[in-house]
Amino acid sequence: MTSDAPETKSLNFIEEIMEADLASGKHGGRIQTRFPPEPNGYLHIGHAKAICIDFGMAARFGGKCNLRMDDTNPCTEDVEYVDSIQEDVRWLGFDWAGEYYASDYFPLLYDYAEYLIQQGKAYVCDLNEAEIREYRGNFHTPGRPSPYRDRSASENLDLFRRMRAGEFPDGSRVLRAKIDVQHPNMNLRDPLMYRIRRAHHHRTGDAWCIYPMYDYAHGVSDALETITHSICTLEFEDHRPLYDWFLEQDVDARFFQRPLPRQIEFARLNLTHTVMSKRRLLQLVQEGIVAGWDDPRMPTICGLRRRGYTPEAIRSFAERVGVAKRDMVAEVGLLESCIREDLEANALRRMAVIRPLKLTITNMAEAEAFEVELANHPDRPELGTRKVPFSNTLWIEQDDFREEAPKKWFRLAPGAEVRLRGAALVRCEEVVKDAAGNVVELRCTWDPASKGGNAPDGRKVKGTLHWVNAATAVEAEVRLYEPLFPAEDPMDVPEGQDWHQGINPGSLERVKAKLEPSLAGAEVGQRFQFERMGYFAVDPDSRPGAPVFNRTVSLKDSWAKIEAKG
RNA sequence: UGGGGAGUGGUCUAACGGUAGGACAACAGAUUCUGGUUCUGUCAGGUGAGGGUUCGAAUCCUUCCUCCCCAACCA
């Protein structure tokens, strides 16, 4: 009997809303969502959560999800970003039903604006930026009406058409919604709908010199795409009345199909040891603190991809953090546990020595060299095996030898015997040091009867080490990463300090490693488990004969815990 | 001090008036040719606080406290 138990997984609050809407037939059984990024930066893990929600929920209820570029501000946006966004969404495993751009709606947006003007719901205001701010008041003082608030509809229409025609200089006039200058919700104090900006737009070129603002464009775009559930993050919660207002002014449904879309807000993702704001991420890149948007230390989708994360792991993470309305900070440990789970099941095993220490087997002749056949995965024989050469001259991990063995030490030490994985048992007979006293070589003897790794007499050998044959080793650069921010909350800095001071200068370490020969042809993007060391992915910086690996995540290290406790 | 939200183990999340459950983390043990994996078990919240309604409250009412968001011609 297969155990596909009736999964009664509880619904999150958005799914509950959708289910209720489906049950009531509100949208005729239709679910339509959208993922609306602004193409002014690269997507990060926080967007991944949103993507999983927007696409995932639509899929769950048999609906569709659009990809819409929220490109209403040409000053900050660029095609470079739309390309990367599309690549990232696809890589995450999602397909959009429709590909749209808010800029596609510029003509419609313009028409609706004229309509609002004609209805007396919008006016052209000649106040400058500072004056508008001053007239708007603040939390404690109500706003005052703009002196231009009561212009006639015909004057407004004329002015607005001339704004569009380019008769006025940038910033000289704006179109404003006429709502309530005293409203306790600042968003409703006659918000701006259009500004004059002679900027080249990546899609519409120079066709427009006026551009709509987010609050106006977003809801209208949703309505035009007949979005049913417009899911966004919490900070837009008090924009919702405005979202609704703009759409509801279409009193006789000339522009938008009913029922109108409904905006629903959820808590954005935060991650420990990470900054997530686009602004700070941009700073990290521009200030050269990281190598680029796809630096493996970045929480960007492309950074995680380069680091070796899989789409499955990221989706699993999004699933596990859940969807709710309370501010949340997920532990990076959860993300790591997701990628470990995926790679544990799927990554091929290989041996690689990260910090090499020479080991010589003194009682083995060169001619006695042999090959061992090792499984590519301990639990999945169907993944096959590969041959690994073994001889009397090897590399082992520096960390696997201690001149003075602590308690519970299973690894190599003077006089100790360990297993070299799949090959043989060796005993450390002599420690060779350089002039400075550093251990440079271990001289060992092997038990020829243990060939293959098992003691013929059944003696217990607790430690098993990975190794690489010196003569056939592939040299590679391995990049080891630590969090960019040692502190859980990078923004929690002492008085008068900047978050930059919390940056870990040692977050990247490059080492020269020795790999088993089968890794020679590894292709960019391939992921492996280097046994006992962690999961590693081939970096695009790799060149023929000079592979570069990124450590995605280490293996859990219970020895480190034991030792830490003393 | 205006408006809008939110408070459940260390973290995230469930419960929809009826035994506070799960995941991650942590701890202990077993297995293991990866100190990985796997398995078993343990730990840990009376639900921000007080009051009320009720046979029964995380869920309902009430007062208070704390935290987050909002005063761009950004999104």
XYZ file of C-alpha atoms (C1' of nucleotides) in Angstrom:
641
model
C 0.000 0.000 0.000
C 1.424 3.318 -0.946
C 1.269 5.827 1.821
C -0.298 8.791 0.122
C -2.355 9.623 3.141
C -5.008 12.287 2.594
C -2.747 15.205 3.250
C -4.850 17.501 5.368
C -2.176 20.138 5.447
C -3.660 23.264 6.926
C -4.203 26.260 4.710
C -2.464 29.544 5.224
C -4.590 32.662 5.464
C -4.282 33.523 1.781
C -5.259 30.026 0.737
C -8.244 30.310 3.025
C -9.318 33.467 1.270
C -8.883 31.833 -2.105
C -10.771 28.766 -1.049
C -13.623 30.898 0.264
C -13.708 32.882 -2.975
C -13.756 29.682 -4.958
C -16.558 28.332 -2.797
C -18.653 31.466 -3.168
C -17.997 31.605 -6.875
C -16.792 35.190 -6.532
C -14.632 35.079 -9.622
C -16.446 32.266 -11.326
C -13.981 29.710 -10.058
C -11.015 31.626 -11.410
C -7.737 32.305 -9.571
C -5.359 34.746 -11.200
C -2.268 36.084 -9.470
C 0.803 37.931 -10.619
C 4.409 38.397 -9.610
C 5.179 42.094 -10.134
C 8.886 42.850 -9.709
C 10.344 46.226 -10.512
C 13.223 45.653 -12.934
C 15.666 47.754 -10.960
C 17.707 45.059 -9.271
C 18.291 41.367 -8.949
C 15.858 39.019 -7.285
C 16.749 37.701 -3.851
C 15.539 34.940 -1.555
C 12.794 37.247 -0.280
C 11.452 37.495 -3.823
C 11.742 33.729 -4.056
C 9.273 33.463 -1.199
C 6.908 35.833 -3.002
C 7.341 33.926 -6.263
C 6.549 30.645 -4.562
C 3.437 32.205 -3.043
C 2.230 33.934 -6.207
C 2.879 31.011 -8.544
C 2.404 28.275 -6.000
C -1.030 29.313 -4.844
C -2.300 29.870 -8.353
C -1.104 26.385 -9.237
C -2.583 24.888 -6.125
C -6.040 26.159 -7.026
C -5.794 25.534 -10.741
C -5.235 29.203 -11.487
C -2.696 31.212 -13.427
C 0.083 33.587 -12.506
C 1.413 36.399 -14.668
C 4.869 37.876 -14.653
C 4.557 41.625 -14.768
C 7.417 44.060 -14.755
C 6.419 47.036 -12.666
C 8.327 49.409 -14.874
C 6.855 52.806 -14.148
C 10.068 54.526 -13.124
C 12.455 54.642 -16.088
C 15.141 56.368 -14.044
C 16.089 53.235 -12.149
C 15.021 50.437 -14.443
C 16.868 48.512 -17.089
C 16.545 45.521 -19.450
C 19.520 43.935 -17.729
C 17.225 43.435 -14.792
C 14.220 42.160 -16.706
C 16.408 39.501 -18.283
C 17.834 38.386 -14.964
C 14.401 38.352 -13.362
C 13.001 36.123 -16.068
C 15.961 33.805 -15.858
C 15.628 33.535 -12.091
C 11.887 32.885 -12.098
C 12.307 30.192 -14.711
C 15.233 28.677 -12.879
C 13.116 28.473 -9.752
C 10.808 26.283 -11.770
C 7.891 28.551 -12.601
C 6.204 29.394 -15.853
C 4.142 32.506 -16.196
C 0.798 32.481 -17.934
C 1.293 35.944 -19.400
C 4.295 38.220 -19.658
C 3.290 41.797 -19.097
C 4.763 45.190 -18.426
C 3.095 48.015 -16.580
C 4.430 50.114 -19.450
C 2.129 48.165 -21.789
C -0.703 49.904 -19.989
C 0.584 53.451 -20.310
C -2.084 54.313 -22.904
C -4.871 52.801 -20.806
C -3.521 54.424 -17.682
C -3.522 57.723 -19.502
C -7.097 57.310 -20.683
C -8.321 56.397 -17.243
C -6.515 59.425 -15.828
C -8.375 61.664 -18.276
C -11.570 59.974 -17.218
C -10.818 60.671 -13.563
C -10.093 64.287 -14.417
C -13.401 64.562 -16.201
C -15.142 63.111 -13.177
C -13.488 65.737 -11.001
C -11.414 63.054 -9.254
C -7.995 64.269 -10.299
C -6.309 67.602 -10.833
C -3.100 69.096 -12.083
C -1.067 70.654 -9.302
C 1.660 73.234 -9.918
C 3.220 73.026 -6.488
C 6.822 71.925 -6.471
C 8.079 68.909 -4.592
C 8.927 70.735 -1.389
C 5.642 72.608 -1.400
C 3.647 69.459 -1.886
C 5.405 67.930 1.058
C 4.717 70.960 3.151
C 1.053 71.161 2.173
C 0.631 67.471 2.881
C 1.358 67.918 6.585
C 2.462 65.019 8.726
C 1.167 62.496 11.261
C 0.230 65.236 13.649
C -0.944 68.002 11.406
C -3.570 67.605 8.712
C -2.722 68.678 5.200
C -3.894 71.851 3.532
C -5.515 71.889 0.136
C -3.292 72.797 -2.763
C -4.198 76.180 -4.248
C -4.681 74.316 -7.538
C -7.066 71.778 -6.085
C -10.199 73.363 -7.437
C -9.278 73.899 -11.017
C -12.071 73.092 -13.415
C -12.188 69.773 -15.149
C -11.607 71.390 -18.483
C -8.600 73.319 -17.260
C -7.200 70.147 -15.702
C -7.772 68.218 -18.877
C -6.045 70.868 -20.931
C -3.109 71.035 -18.565
C -2.784 67.272 -18.356
C -2.792 66.959 -22.146
C -0.120 69.581 -22.337
C 1.869 67.765 -19.667
C 1.789 64.751 -21.882
C 2.625 66.825 -24.938
C 5.805 67.942 -23.255
C 4.935 71.599 -22.839
C 6.132 71.788 -19.272
C 9.534 71.171 -17.744
C 10.293 68.146 -15.603
C 8.951 68.423 -12.095
C 6.909 71.535 -12.784
C 3.508 69.902 -12.490
C 1.945 66.664 -11.344
C -1.411 64.999 -11.648
C -2.987 64.279 -8.277
C -5.955 62.260 -7.144
C -8.518 64.419 -5.381
C -9.310 62.454 -2.260
C -8.897 64.063 1.164
C -6.001 66.280 2.178
C -6.805 65.768 5.836
C -7.073 62.025 5.789
C -5.379 60.298 8.749
C -3.866 57.858 6.269
C -1.198 59.930 4.594
C -1.500 57.865 1.442
C -4.908 59.365 0.764
C -3.840 63.015 1.051
C -4.243 63.674 -2.649
C -1.544 61.262 -3.818
C 0.421 61.838 -6.993
C -0.659 59.945 -10.075
C 1.727 61.291 -12.701
C 4.993 63.156 -12.735
C 6.804 64.766 -15.658
C 10.079 63.043 -16.358
C 11.941 63.219 -19.638
C 13.626 59.882 -19.150
C 14.267 57.190 -21.698
C 12.199 54.143 -20.881
C 13.660 50.719 -21.634
C 10.516 49.693 -23.481
C 8.587 52.783 -24.492
C 11.659 54.777 -25.375
C 10.859 58.483 -25.550
C 7.170 58.089 -26.303
C 6.242 59.460 -22.904
C 7.449 62.305 -20.796
C 4.961 61.649 -18.035
C 5.042 58.463 -16.000
C 2.430 57.036 -13.618
C 3.177 56.397 -9.955
C 3.073 52.951 -8.378
C -0.169 53.372 -6.452
C -2.028 54.422 -9.521
C -0.448 52.024 -11.979
C -0.398 48.913 -9.878
C -4.068 48.422 -9.161
C -5.035 49.432 -12.668
C -2.569 46.923 -14.084
C -3.991 44.231 -11.840
C -7.524 45.079 -12.899
C -6.633 45.061 -16.583
C -5.092 41.621 -16.194
C -8.204 40.534 -14.267
C -6.076 39.545 -11.324
C -8.260 38.053 -8.613
C -5.821 38.108 -5.709
C -3.084 40.709 -5.694
C -0.589 39.424 -3.173
C 2.070 41.777 -1.812
C 4.059 42.491 1.322
C 2.962 44.129 4.545
C 4.322 47.596 3.889
C 1.607 48.078 1.291
C -1.124 47.431 3.781
C -2.033 51.061 4.227
C -1.899 51.589 0.492
C -4.826 49.239 0.127
C -7.509 51.921 0.568
C -5.827 53.795 -2.245
C -5.575 50.668 -4.365
C -9.310 50.220 -3.932
C -10.100 53.898 -4.429
C -8.492 54.127 -7.844
C -10.395 51.120 -9.096
C -13.704 52.058 -7.537
C -13.748 55.401 -9.336
C -14.594 53.414 -12.429
C -18.174 53.766 -11.301
C -19.900 52.353 -14.314
C -17.361 49.694 -15.095
C -16.146 51.233 -18.328
C -12.565 50.281 -17.688
C -12.419 47.277 -15.410
C -14.104 43.919 -15.233
C -15.838 43.035 -11.974
C -15.270 41.829 -9.372
C -12.226 44.011 -8.844
C -8.951 42.440 -7.673
C -8.296 42.258 -3.969
C -4.963 43.141 -2.442
C -3.701 40.777 0.263
C -0.533 41.368 2.264
C 1.873 38.895 3.875
C 5.063 39.316 5.918
C 8.200 39.604 3.855
C 11.075 37.231 4.452
C 14.029 38.181 6.588
C 17.030 35.946 7.119
C 19.497 35.904 9.981
C 23.069 36.992 9.174
C 21.821 38.659 6.004
C 20.772 42.023 4.677
C 17.908 41.895 2.246
C 17.071 45.412 1.120
C 17.818 46.140 -2.517
C 19.596 49.284 -1.467
C 22.048 47.532 0.815
C 22.557 44.665 -1.592
C 23.380 47.240 -4.256
C 25.853 48.851 -1.882
C 27.617 45.558 -1.280
C 28.054 45.214 -5.024
C 28.993 48.806 -5.802
C 31.418 49.120 -2.935
C 33.186 45.963 -4.039
C 32.480 44.166 -0.796
C 31.286 41.263 -2.899
C 32.255 40.407 -6.453
C 28.841 41.051 -7.957
C 25.141 40.306 -7.731
C 25.885 36.623 -8.165
C 28.618 36.465 -5.562
C 27.920 33.216 -3.712
C 27.718 35.106 -0.441
C 24.773 37.144 -1.685
C 21.194 36.164 -0.827
C 20.263 36.829 -4.440
C 18.769 34.014 -6.486
C 21.754 34.135 -8.821
C 24.120 34.160 -5.859
C 22.466 31.133 -4.333
C 22.473 29.410 -7.711
C 26.181 30.010 -8.110
C 26.731 28.884 -4.562
C 25.181 25.556 -5.497
C 21.646 25.857 -4.197
C 18.959 24.009 -6.119
C 15.530 25.386 -7.030
C 14.013 22.477 -5.116
C 15.794 23.494 -1.934
C 14.677 27.090 -2.260
C 11.088 26.064 -2.892
C 11.217 23.730 0.068
C 12.520 26.588 2.182
C 9.695 28.862 1.078
C 7.267 26.112 1.975
C 8.745 25.662 5.418
C 8.838 29.307 6.434
C 5.146 29.528 5.726
C 2.911 32.489 5.036
C 1.577 34.779 7.727
C 1.286 38.424 8.698
C 3.694 38.710 11.590
C 7.161 40.097 11.019
C 9.495 37.167 10.777
C 13.188 36.369 10.643
C 13.985 32.889 9.439
C 17.216 31.250 10.522
C 19.742 30.671 7.722
C 20.095 27.279 9.316
C 16.710 26.365 7.906
C 17.813 27.290 4.399
C 20.959 25.234 4.899
C 19.004 22.291 6.127
C 16.892 22.457 2.955
C 19.872 22.327 0.626
C 21.527 19.597 2.675
C 18.394 17.511 2.434
C 18.283 17.837 -1.345
C 21.987 17.297 -1.934
C 22.244 14.458 0.580
C 19.730 12.593 -1.558
C 21.041 13.581 -4.972
C 24.662 14.712 -5.041
C 27.310 12.277 -6.235
C 30.038 11.538 -3.694
C 33.636 12.382 -4.419
C 36.840 12.717 -2.440
C 38.682 15.995 -2.245
C 41.299 17.206 0.181
C 40.784 20.841 0.993
C 43.905 21.484 3.050
C 46.411 18.845 1.965
C 48.886 17.068 4.162
C 51.226 14.526 2.604
C 50.945 10.925 3.705
C 53.503 8.368 2.623
C 53.113 4.641 3.055
C 56.609 3.438 3.762
C 56.014 -0.259 3.391
C 54.296 -0.039 0.045
C 56.172 -0.148 -3.217
C 55.283 2.106 -6.107
C 54.365 -0.946 -8.123
C 51.831 -1.939 -5.517
C 49.548 0.965 -6.457
C 45.980 -0.103 -7.159
C 42.522 1.210 -7.946
C 39.514 1.086 -5.702
C 35.955 1.158 -6.895
C 33.768 3.471 -4.871
C 30.029 4.008 -4.895
C 28.811 7.327 -6.229
C 26.126 7.329 -3.579
C 25.938 5.155 -0.480
C 22.176 4.641 -0.651
C 21.608 4.696 -4.386
C 23.471 1.921 -6.181
C 21.784 2.894 -9.434
C 24.018 5.952 -9.462
C 26.964 3.672 -10.145
C 30.583 3.619 -9.096
C 33.870 5.079 -10.195
C 37.470 3.965 -9.937
C 39.883 5.889 -7.763
C 43.651 5.342 -7.870
C 45.566 4.626 -4.672
C 49.290 4.488 -4.070
C 51.962 5.018 -1.456
C 51.878 8.784 -1.790
C 48.648 10.480 -0.840
C 47.065 13.651 0.388
C 44.900 13.691 3.468
C 43.180 16.524 5.297
C 45.330 18.511 7.707
C 42.438 18.532 10.127
C 42.495 14.743 10.223
C 45.814 14.619 12.036
C 46.615 15.729 15.569
C 49.963 15.312 17.149
C 48.280 15.100 20.488
C 44.994 13.329 20.171
C 42.223 14.791 22.289
C 39.673 12.572 23.981
C 37.361 10.728 21.581
C 39.651 11.466 18.651
C 39.041 8.849 15.962
C 41.371 10.276 13.388
C 45.078 10.075 12.798
C 47.691 10.666 15.499
C 51.120 9.237 16.168
C 50.696 5.498 16.543
C 47.015 5.581 15.636
C 45.409 3.476 12.941
C 42.685 4.719 10.613
C 40.945 3.584 7.493
C 41.537 5.377 4.220
C 38.096 5.181 2.762
C 37.623 2.174 0.541
C 41.336 1.502 0.318
C 43.243 0.283 3.339
C 44.155 0.648 6.997
C 47.223 2.729 7.781
C 49.099 3.441 10.982
C 51.021 6.619 11.630
C 54.617 5.776 12.439
C 56.481 9.028 12.015
C 55.748 12.733 11.864
C 57.970 14.839 9.640
C 58.277 18.557 10.375
C 59.899 21.467 8.627
C 62.373 23.868 10.204
C 59.541 25.957 11.608
C 58.064 22.953 13.321
C 55.087 22.527 10.999
C 53.956 19.029 10.244
C 54.687 18.475 6.559
C 54.389 14.734 6.146
C 53.118 11.649 7.867
C 55.000 8.444 7.333
C 52.721 5.479 7.752
C 52.624 1.753 7.262
C 49.730 -0.080 5.796
C 48.304 -3.489 6.412
C 48.246 -5.116 2.954
C 45.643 -7.553 4.233
C 43.249 -4.639 4.751
C 43.150 -3.795 1.071
C 39.617 -2.616 0.366
C 39.273 -1.122 3.809
C 38.420 -3.989 6.081
C 40.620 -5.423 8.773
C 40.915 -9.152 8.147
C 41.027 -9.863 11.854
C 37.954 -7.767 12.477
C 39.785 -5.229 14.626
C 37.874 -2.052 15.262
C 38.961 1.073 13.417
C 36.715 3.988 14.277
C 38.134 6.614 11.978
C 37.672 6.723 8.236
C 39.450 9.455 6.323
C 39.047 10.685 2.777
C 42.209 10.873 0.684
C 43.493 11.732 -2.762
C 46.264 9.976 -4.641
C 49.101 12.466 -5.087
C 50.302 11.433 -8.527
C 46.880 11.711 -10.123
C 45.408 14.542 -8.062
C 43.581 17.338 -9.831
C 44.461 20.750 -8.489
C 41.537 23.056 -7.932
C 40.649 26.265 -6.256
C 38.038 25.812 -3.589
C 36.156 28.780 -2.215
C 34.931 28.497 1.331
C 32.254 30.864 2.551
C 31.215 32.183 5.902
C 28.268 34.493 6.473
C 28.873 38.060 5.355
C 27.564 39.116 8.754
C 28.609 37.238 11.891
C 25.783 38.929 13.795
C 22.310 37.470 13.533
C 20.881 40.886 12.844
C 23.328 42.937 10.755
C 21.302 46.075 11.398
C 21.592 45.785 15.145
C 24.772 47.812 15.500
C 26.025 49.829 18.482
C 25.087 53.497 18.692
C 26.710 55.619 16.047
C 28.035 52.641 14.104
C 27.263 51.753 10.533
C 26.179 48.298 9.419
C 29.309 48.093 7.282
C 31.327 47.581 10.417
C 29.559 44.298 10.955
C 30.837 42.829 7.717
C 32.977 39.742 8.103
C 36.282 40.413 6.299
C 36.978 36.696 6.182
C 33.728 35.621 4.586
C 35.577 34.224 1.583
C 38.577 31.946 1.817
C 40.266 30.492 -1.262
C 42.307 27.356 -0.883
C 44.245 25.102 -3.211
C 42.723 21.673 -2.976
C 43.512 18.229 -4.339
C 40.696 16.365 -6.054
C 40.277 12.784 -7.148
C 40.803 12.456 -10.923
C 37.157 11.794 -11.767
C 36.476 15.445 -10.942
C 38.705 16.655 -13.756
C 35.892 17.019 -16.252
C 33.290 18.459 -13.907
C 31.076 20.986 -15.633
C 30.004 24.382 -14.405
C 27.006 24.077 -12.135
C 27.554 20.425 -11.232
C 27.192 19.640 -7.568
C 29.012 17.034 -5.503
C 29.412 15.945 -1.985
C 33.060 15.966 -1.077
C 32.902 13.240 1.489
C 33.182 14.417 5.068
C 33.649 18.026 3.871
C 30.397 19.290 2.475
C 28.613 20.033 -0.760
C 30.442 21.823 -3.538
C 29.409 23.249 -6.896
C 31.547 24.011 -9.929
C 31.930 27.774 -10.346
C 31.734 29.535 -13.711
C 35.239 30.881 -13.071
C 36.483 27.361 -13.821
C 38.714 26.926 -16.837
C 40.001 23.777 -18.501
C 42.535 22.272 -16.186
C 41.763 24.807 -13.489
C 38.437 23.997 -11.885
C 36.953 26.220 -9.195
C 34.516 24.901 -6.616
C 32.223 26.769 -4.258
C 31.332 25.224 -0.970
C 27.553 25.358 -0.929
C 27.270 24.213 2.645
C 29.341 22.064 4.953
C 28.210 18.743 6.291
C 26.939 18.746 9.849
C 29.948 18.412 12.070
C 29.229 16.642 15.310
C 32.940 16.340 16.098
C 33.173 20.119 16.180
C 30.411 20.108 18.768
C 32.053 17.448 20.866
C 35.320 19.325 20.834
C 33.682 22.654 21.558
C 32.219 21.168 24.702
C 35.623 19.956 25.789
C 0.756 61.986 20.793
C -2.388 60.403 13.719
C -3.249 56.008 10.706
C -2.400 50.832 9.563
C -0.708 45.935 11.191
C 1.210 42.025 14.464
C 2.204 39.274 19.320
C 2.087 30.834 20.199
C 8.965 26.901 22.611
C 15.543 29.446 20.420
C 13.381 30.179 14.969
C 9.195 29.585 11.634
C 4.318 27.800 11.634
C -0.600 25.074 13.095
C -5.156 25.404 16.049
C -11.175 28.525 13.660
C -14.759 27.490 21.772
C -13.055 21.145 23.418
C -6.082 17.164 25.185
C -1.347 23.550 22.208
C 0.647 19.899 16.986
C 4.642 20.055 13.128
C 9.385 21.624 10.939
C 14.263 23.578 11.909
C 17.536 24.063 16.087
C 19.152 21.666 20.700
C 20.101 17.224 23.786
C 20.711 11.702 24.475
C 21.236 6.890 22.396
C 21.446 3.106 18.263
C 23.298 2.014 13.347
C 27.202 3.468 9.957
C 33.890 2.210 5.747
C 31.451 9.911 5.446
C 31.990 12.104 13.465
C 27.448 12.522 7.061
C 22.834 9.851 6.379
C 19.099 6.935 8.863
C 16.413 5.432 13.288
C 14.766 6.060 18.387
C 13.959 8.976 22.374
C 14.270 13.736 25.190
C 13.931 18.808 25.866
C 11.276 22.824 25.479
C 5.459 27.190 24.916
C -0.224 27.126 29.243
C -0.126 31.173 23.761
C 2.677 39.594 25.466
C -0.019 41.115 30.547
C -4.441 41.811 33.490
C -9.675 41.414 33.798
C -14.272 39.335 31.883
C -17.844 35.733 29.213
C -18.106 30.211 29.272
C -18.710 23.674 31.966
C -14.439 24.803 28.924
C -10.581 30.403 25.886
C -4.524 30.752 21.997
C -9.420 31.255 19.857
C -14.987 35.662 22.089
C -15.229 40.706 24.952
C -12.274 44.432 27.525
C -8.140 47.344 29.355
C -3.097 47.721 28.969
C 1.996 46.559 27.129
C 5.513 45.621 23.246
C 7.122 45.411 18.220
C 6.703 46.649 12.868
C 5.046 49.949 8.704
C 3.566 55.028 6.790
C 5.113 61.984 6.314
C 9.874 59.899 -2.169
C 7.545 63.549 -8.037
C 10.522 55.070 -5.210
C 8.181 50.441 -5.583
